[in-house]
Coordinates of C-alpha atoms in Angstrom, one line a residue:
M1 CA 69.4 -37.0 -2.1
S2 CA 73.0 -36.5 -3.1
R3 CA 75.3 -36.5 -0.5
L4 CA 79.0 -35.1 -2.3
A5 CA 79.4 -31.9 -4.2
A6 CA 81.5 -32.6 -7.1
L7 CA 80.6 -32.1 -10.7
P8 CA 81.2 -33.3 -13.6
P9 CA 85.1 -33.9 -15.1
R10 CA 85.0 -34.4 -18.8
R11 CA 86.6 -36.9 -21.3
L12 CA 88.2 -36.3 -24.8
R13 CA 86.6 -39.4 -26.7
R14 CA 87.6 -40.4 -30.4
L15 CA 84.6 -41.1 -32.6
P16 CA 84.4 -41.9 -36.9
V17 CA 84.5 -37.3 -36.5
L18 CA 87.4 -36.8 -34.0
A19 CA 84.6 -35.7 -30.6
I20 CA 85.3 -34.8 -27.3
G21 CA 83.2 -36.1 -24.6
V22 CA 81.6 -35.5 -21.4
T23 CA 80.7 -37.9 -19.0
T24 CA 79.4 -37.2 -15.3
A25 CA 80.8 -38.2 -11.7
L26 CA 78.1 -40.0 -9.5
T27 CA 78.3 -38.2 -6.4
L28 CA 75.8 -40.4 -4.0
T29 CA 73.9 -40.7 -0.6
A30 CA 70.6 -42.6 -0.2
C31 CA 67.9 -40.0 -0.6
A32 CA 67.5 -37.7 2.6
T33 CA 70.2 -40.2 4.2
G34 CA 69.7 -40.6 8.4
A35 CA 69.9 -42.2 10.8
D36 CA 69.0 -44.6 13.3
N37 CA 66.5 -44.1 16.3
G38 CA 63.2 -42.1 15.8
G39 CA 62.8 -40.9 19.9
A40 CA 66.4 -39.5 20.6
D41 CA 67.5 -35.8 22.2
T42 CA 65.8 -32.9 21.8
P43 CA 66.0 -29.3 22.9
T44 CA 62.6 -29.2 24.1
R45 CA 63.2 -27.8 28.3
S46 CA 60.4 -29.1 30.1
A47 CA 57.8 -26.7 31.0
S48 CA 54.3 -27.0 32.7
P49 CA 51.1 -27.6 30.8
T50 CA 50.0 -25.1 32.1
S51 CA 51.7 -23.0 31.8
A52 CA 53.5 -23.1 28.1
P53 CA 52.4 -21.3 24.8
P54 CA 51.9 -24.2 21.9
G55 CA 53.9 -24.9 19.8
L56 CA 53.9 -25.3 15.7
L57 CA 53.9 -29.1 16.7
T58 CA 54.4 -31.3 19.7
K59 CA 57.8 -33.8 20.0
E60 CA 55.4 -36.6 19.6
E61 CA 54.4 -35.7 16.9
A62 CA 57.0 -34.2 15.2
K63 CA 58.9 -37.6 15.8
K64 CA 55.4 -39.5 14.0
V65 CA 56.4 -37.0 10.9
V66 CA 60.3 -38.0 11.4
D67 CA 59.5 -41.9 11.3
N68 CA 57.0 -41.7 8.1
Y69 CA 59.6 -39.9 6.5
E70 CA 61.9 -43.0 7.1
K71 CA 60.2 -45.4 5.8
V72 CA 58.2 -43.6 2.8
N73 CA 61.6 -42.6 1.6
N74 CA 63.1 -46.3 2.5
R75 CA 60.6 -47.9 0.3
A76 CA 61.3 -45.0 -2.3
N77 CA 64.5 -45.2 -2.8
A78 CA 64.5 -49.2 -3.3
S79 CA 61.8 -49.1 -5.7
Q80 CA 63.3 -45.4 -7.2
D81 CA 59.4 -44.6 -7.0
A82 CA 59.8 -40.8 -7.4
K83 CA 56.1 -40.2 -7.3
L84 CA 55.6 -42.1 -4.1
L85 CA 58.7 -40.2 -2.5
G86 CA 56.6 -36.7 -3.4
T87 CA 54.5 -37.9 -0.5
V88 CA 56.7 -36.5 1.7
E89 CA 59.8 -34.9 -0.3
A90 CA 59.6 -31.6 -2.0
G91 CA 61.2 -28.7 -2.2
Q92 CA 65.1 -28.5 -3.7
I93 CA 65.9 -32.2 -1.7
H94 CA 63.8 -33.6 -4.1
E95 CA 64.3 -32.0 -7.1
Q96 CA 68.1 -33.8 -6.5
S97 CA 66.3 -37.5 -4.8
T98 CA 64.2 -37.1 -8.9
A99 CA 67.6 -36.7 -10.7
D100 CA 68.7 -39.8 -8.8
F101 CA 66.2 -42.1 -10.1
E102 CA 66.2 -40.6 -13.3
Q103 CA 70.2 -41.0 -13.5
W104 CA 69.8 -44.7 -11.9
E105 CA 71.1 -46.8 -14.7
T106 CA 74.2 -45.4 -14.8
W107 CA 75.0 -46.1 -11.7
S108 CA 76.9 -48.9 -10.3
E109 CA 76.0 -51.8 -8.0
K110 CA 77.5 -50.9 -5.6
D111 CA 76.0 -47.5 -5.2
Q112 CA 71.9 -48.6 -6.3
K113 CA 73.0 -50.7 -3.7
Y114 CA 74.0 -48.4 -1.3
Y115 CA 71.7 -46.1 -1.8
E116 CA 68.6 -49.0 -1.7
T117 CA 69.5 -49.2 1.4
D118 CA 67.9 -48.2 4.5
F119 CA 69.3 -45.8 6.5
F120 CA 67.6 -43.9 10.1
Y121 CA 68.1 -40.6 11.9
R122 CA 69.3 -40.9 15.1
D123 CA 70.5 -38.7 18.0
R124 CA 67.6 -36.5 16.9
E125 CA 66.9 -32.7 18.7
Y126 CA 63.5 -31.4 17.4
L127 CA 63.8 -28.0 17.1
I128 CA 59.8 -26.4 17.1
P129 CA 59.5 -22.5 17.0
A130 CA 56.3 -21.5 19.3
A131 CA 52.6 -22.2 16.4
D132 CA 53.0 -18.1 16.8
S133 CA 55.8 -17.6 15.1
G134 CA 54.9 -17.0 12.1
A135 CA 56.5 -20.5 10.8
T136 CA 55.1 -22.9 8.6
W137 CA 58.1 -25.5 9.5
F138 CA 60.6 -27.2 11.8
A139 CA 63.8 -28.9 11.3
I140 CA 65.7 -31.5 13.4
K141 CA 69.4 -32.0 13.9
A142 CA 70.8 -35.1 13.8
H143 CA 73.1 -38.0 12.7
S144 CA 72.8 -40.4 10.4
S145 CA 73.6 -44.2 10.0
A146 CA 74.5 -44.5 7.0
D147 CA 77.3 -42.9 6.8
P148 CA 78.5 -43.0 11.4
K149 CA 81.8 -40.5 10.8
A150 CA 79.7 -37.5 8.9
G151 CA 79.4 -34.3 10.9
S152 CA 75.2 -33.3 11.9
V153 CA 72.4 -33.1 9.7
L154 CA 70.4 -30.0 9.5
V155 CA 67.1 -30.9 8.1
V156 CA 63.5 -29.4 7.3
F157 CA 59.9 -29.7 7.2
D158 CA 57.4 -28.1 5.7
K159 CA 53.7 -27.7 5.1
V160 CA 54.7 -26.5 1.6
D161 CA 51.1 -27.7 0.1
G162 CA 49.2 -26.6 3.2
A163 CA 49.0 -29.5 5.2
T164 CA 50.9 -32.3 4.9
Y165 CA 55.0 -32.0 6.4
K166 CA 57.8 -32.9 4.4
V167 CA 61.4 -32.4 4.0
V168 CA 62.2 -30.0 1.8
M169 CA 65.8 -30.1 2.5
T170 CA 68.4 -31.7 4.1
V171 CA 71.8 -30.6 4.0
Y172 CA 75.0 -32.0 6.4
A173 CA 77.8 -29.7 7.9
D174 CA 81.2 -30.2 7.6
E175 CA 81.9 -28.2 10.8
P176 CA 80.0 -28.0 14.0
I177 CA 77.1 -26.2 14.0
P178 CA 77.2 -23.7 16.8
K179 CA 74.4 -23.9 19.3
I180 CA 70.7 -22.7 18.0
A181 CA 68.5 -20.0 20.1
V182 CA 65.9 -21.4 22.3
D183 CA 63.4 -19.8 24.6
K184 CA 62.8 -20.3 28.7
H185 CA 59.7 -23.1 26.5
G186 CA 62.7 -24.6 24.4
Y187 CA 61.1 -23.4 21.3
V188 CA 63.4 -21.9 18.4
S189 CA 63.2 -18.9 17.1
P190 CA 63.0 -18.8 13.1
A191 CA 64.8 -16.0 11.1
D192 CA 63.5 -13.4 8.4
P193 CA 65.8 -14.5 5.7
S194 CA 66.1 -11.0 4.1
Q195 CA 67.6 -9.6 7.6
K196 CA 70.7 -9.2 7.3
V197 CA 73.3 -10.9 9.7
G198 CA 76.5 -8.9 9.7
A199 CA 77.7 -8.4 5.5
L200 CA 74.5 -10.6 4.5
A201 CA 71.1 -11.6 4.5
P202 CA 70.0 -15.5 4.6
D203 CA 68.2 -14.7 1.0
Q204 CA 71.7 -13.0 -0.4
L205 CA 74.2 -15.8 0.2
S206 CA 73.0 -18.3 -3.2
E207 CA 73.8 -15.2 -5.5
S208 CA 77.0 -13.8 -3.4
Y209 CA 77.9 -18.2 -3.1
E210 CA 78.4 -18.7 -6.9
D211 CA 80.4 -16.4 -7.1
F212 CA 82.8 -18.7 -6.8
F213 CA 82.4 -21.0 -9.4
E214 CA 81.2 -17.4 -12.0
T215 CA 84.9 -16.1 -11.2
G216 CA 86.8 -18.3 -9.2
G217 CA 85.5 -16.1 -6.2
K218 CA 86.6 -12.4 -6.8
T219 CA 83.9 -10.5 -4.9
A220 CA 82.7 -14.2 -2.3
G221 CA 86.8 -14.3 -1.5
N222 CA 86.4 -11.3 0.2
T223 CA 82.9 -11.7 1.3
F224 CA 82.8 -15.0 2.7
A225 CA 84.8 -17.3 5.5
T226 CA 87.2 -20.0 3.4
T227 CA 85.2 -23.3 4.4
E228 CA 86.2 -26.5 3.0
S229 CA 83.7 -25.6 0.7
S230 CA 84.4 -22.3 -0.6
K231 CA 87.4 -24.0 -1.7
G232 CA 86.3 -27.2 -3.2
S233 CA 84.0 -24.3 -5.0
T234 CA 87.2 -22.2 -6.2
D235 CA 89.0 -25.3 -7.1
V236 CA 86.1 -26.9 -9.6
Y237 CA 86.7 -22.8 -11.6
K238 CA 90.3 -22.8 -11.1
E239 CA 90.3 -26.7 -12.4
G240 CA 88.3 -26.3 -15.6
V241 CA 87.9 -28.0 -18.4
D242 CA 89.4 -31.8 -17.5
E243 CA 92.8 -32.1 -19.5
D244 CA 91.1 -34.3 -22.3
L245 CA 89.5 -31.2 -23.4
E246 CA 92.8 -28.6 -23.2
G247 CA 92.8 -26.4 -26.2
Y248 CA 89.5 -27.8 -27.4
A249 CA 87.2 -26.2 -25.8
T250 CA 86.0 -23.8 -22.6
E251 CA 83.7 -24.3 -19.1
K252 CA 82.1 -21.5 -17.5
F253 CA 79.7 -21.3 -15.2
F254 CA 76.3 -19.0 -14.5
A255 CA 74.1 -18.6 -11.2
K256 CA 70.9 -19.5 -11.9
E257 CA 67.8 -19.2 -9.5
P258 CA 67.0 -21.8 -7.5
A259 CA 64.0 -24.3 -8.4
H260 CA 62.7 -23.3 -5.1
P261 CA 63.6 -19.9 -3.7
K262 CA 62.2 -20.3 -0.4
V263 CA 65.1 -20.1 2.9
Y264 CA 65.1 -21.6 5.5
A265 CA 66.7 -19.8 9.0
L266 CA 67.2 -19.6 13.1
K267 CA 68.3 -18.0 15.7
L268 CA 71.4 -19.2 17.7
E269 CA 73.3 -18.0 21.3
G270 CA 74.6 -15.2 20.6
G271 CA 73.1 -12.7 17.8
G272 CA 74.2 -15.0 14.8
V273 CA 71.6 -17.0 12.5
V274 CA 72.0 -20.4 11.3
A275 CA 71.2 -21.2 7.1
L276 CA 70.0 -23.5 4.7
F277 CA 69.3 -21.9 1.1
P278 CA 69.0 -23.4 -2.4
T279 CA 71.2 -22.3 -5.1
A280 CA 71.9 -23.3 -8.7
H281 CA 73.9 -22.9 -11.3
T282 CA 74.5 -24.1 -15.2
S283 CA 77.7 -25.3 -16.5
E284 CA 78.5 -24.0 -20.2
V285 CA 80.9 -26.2 -22.6
M286 CA 81.9 -25.4 -25.4
L287 CA 83.8 -25.8 -28.1
K288 CA 86.4 -22.8 -29.3
P289 CA 85.1 -21.4 -32.6
R290 CA 87.8 -23.1 -35.1
Y291 CA 87.0 -26.7 -34.2
M292 CA 83.0 -26.7 -34.6
S293 CA 83.1 -27.1 -37.8
G294 CA 84.8 -30.4 -37.5
F295 CA 84.1 -31.8 -34.0
D296 CA 81.4 -32.5 -31.7
I297 CA 80.4 -33.2 -27.6
T298 CA 79.4 -36.3 -27.5
P299 CA 77.7 -36.3 -24.1
G300 CA 78.6 -38.4 -21.4
P301 CA 76.1 -41.2 -20.4
T302 CA 74.8 -38.9 -17.5
E303 CA 74.3 -36.1 -19.7
S304 CA 72.7 -38.3 -22.3
V305 CA 69.9 -39.4 -19.6
Y306 CA 68.8 -36.0 -20.5
D307 CA 70.3 -35.1 -24.0
D308 CA 72.3 -37.8 -25.6
T309 CA 72.5 -35.6 -29.0
R310 CA 76.4 -34.5 -30.5
R311 CA 76.6 -31.3 -30.2
D312 CA 79.1 -28.0 -30.1
V313 CA 77.4 -26.9 -26.7
V314 CA 77.0 -28.8 -23.3
T315 CA 74.3 -27.5 -20.9
D316 CA 74.2 -28.7 -17.9
E317 CA 72.4 -27.9 -14.1
F318 CA 72.6 -28.3 -11.3
E319 CA 70.2 -27.6 -8.5
G320 CA 72.2 -27.5 -4.4
Q321 CA 71.6 -26.9 -1.2
A322 CA 74.2 -25.5 1.1
L323 CA 74.0 -24.7 5.1
A324 CA 75.4 -21.3 6.0
I325 CA 76.9 -19.5 9.5
L326 CA 76.0 -16.5 10.1
S327 CA 77.6 -14.0 12.6
P328 CA 76.4 -10.3 13.2
K329 CA 81.2 -9.6 13.8
A330 CA 81.8 -12.4 11.4
K331 CA 82.1 -13.1 7.9
P332 CA 79.2 -15.5 6.5
R333 CA 80.9 -19.0 6.8
V334 CA 79.2 -21.7 4.3
T335 CA 79.9 -25.0 6.0
G336 CA 78.1 -27.4 4.0
I337 CA 77.0 -27.5 0.4
E338 CA 75.3 -29.6 -1.8
Y339 CA 75.0 -30.0 -5.9
R340 CA 72.7 -32.5 -7.9
M341 CA 73.3 -32.2 -12.3
V342 CA 69.1 -32.1 -13.2
D343 CA 69.3 -31.7 -16.6
S344 CA 71.5 -31.3 -19.7
R345 CA 70.9 -30.0 -23.3

């Protein structure tokens, strides 16, 4: 899974007929990067076995799920086996992981070695809802053995096939995650993704956030609080095409429906919500009309994995996942966001 949220720089390349070359920068973190020890902290408080209602699963059962995910994921990363990884992973994160494997040959040896290195989740907090909550998922808050300096990561495990828990979202937070609410039995409370918390509901975040790419934040800049994620997304819009393409082509972004639209949200102490939401867009680099007869766009190595033909327009698809803090009294804060190119045509 990709840790960073970079978008593709592009360069001018001369061919027998002058053409514009498009290259894509690598963003890397071992698929669903995690951290070591398996049995750390949990927000679940002790309660009498006879008085506490059942949870969706026990902490011990959740630990086995997470341990197995680490084991299988590490094996799959070492051999770039998407089928094997699919036994423990689904959703947006699997879209990104599959793209990593598809693009493997375009990576440097250093990046490949890093990706193949085993990872573990350490300092785990098990975020388990009650069995009668209606939720099909649980989460962990943890840190990564692969990146000790990184902030906390939230990892969601859902029964997407009705039988097996699989990781569906993994997002690193650039800021400390506020305290997640737990009841007297230590269970977390899932929030309704369609219920507004302040300006937006969790399931409105993606469409609203993509405005940073489409317009530079003409609307989103007033809706969202300024964070490292929002500033980075605005910068992508402001930068436009790379210097070598200036004068030859334009670049535009278009929001699209994420491949896996399910949103996950938990209530915070004080009335807020932490939400993990999918998001997606396309990037369209197009030659200006006056250059279409004498120029073409040559896709770079990563784009060529999907389509190596020269063309007037290069359209790249990106699937993303993000973390947001919603407050009844403040603007939504997107405090972690990651995109991965998953197709080019």
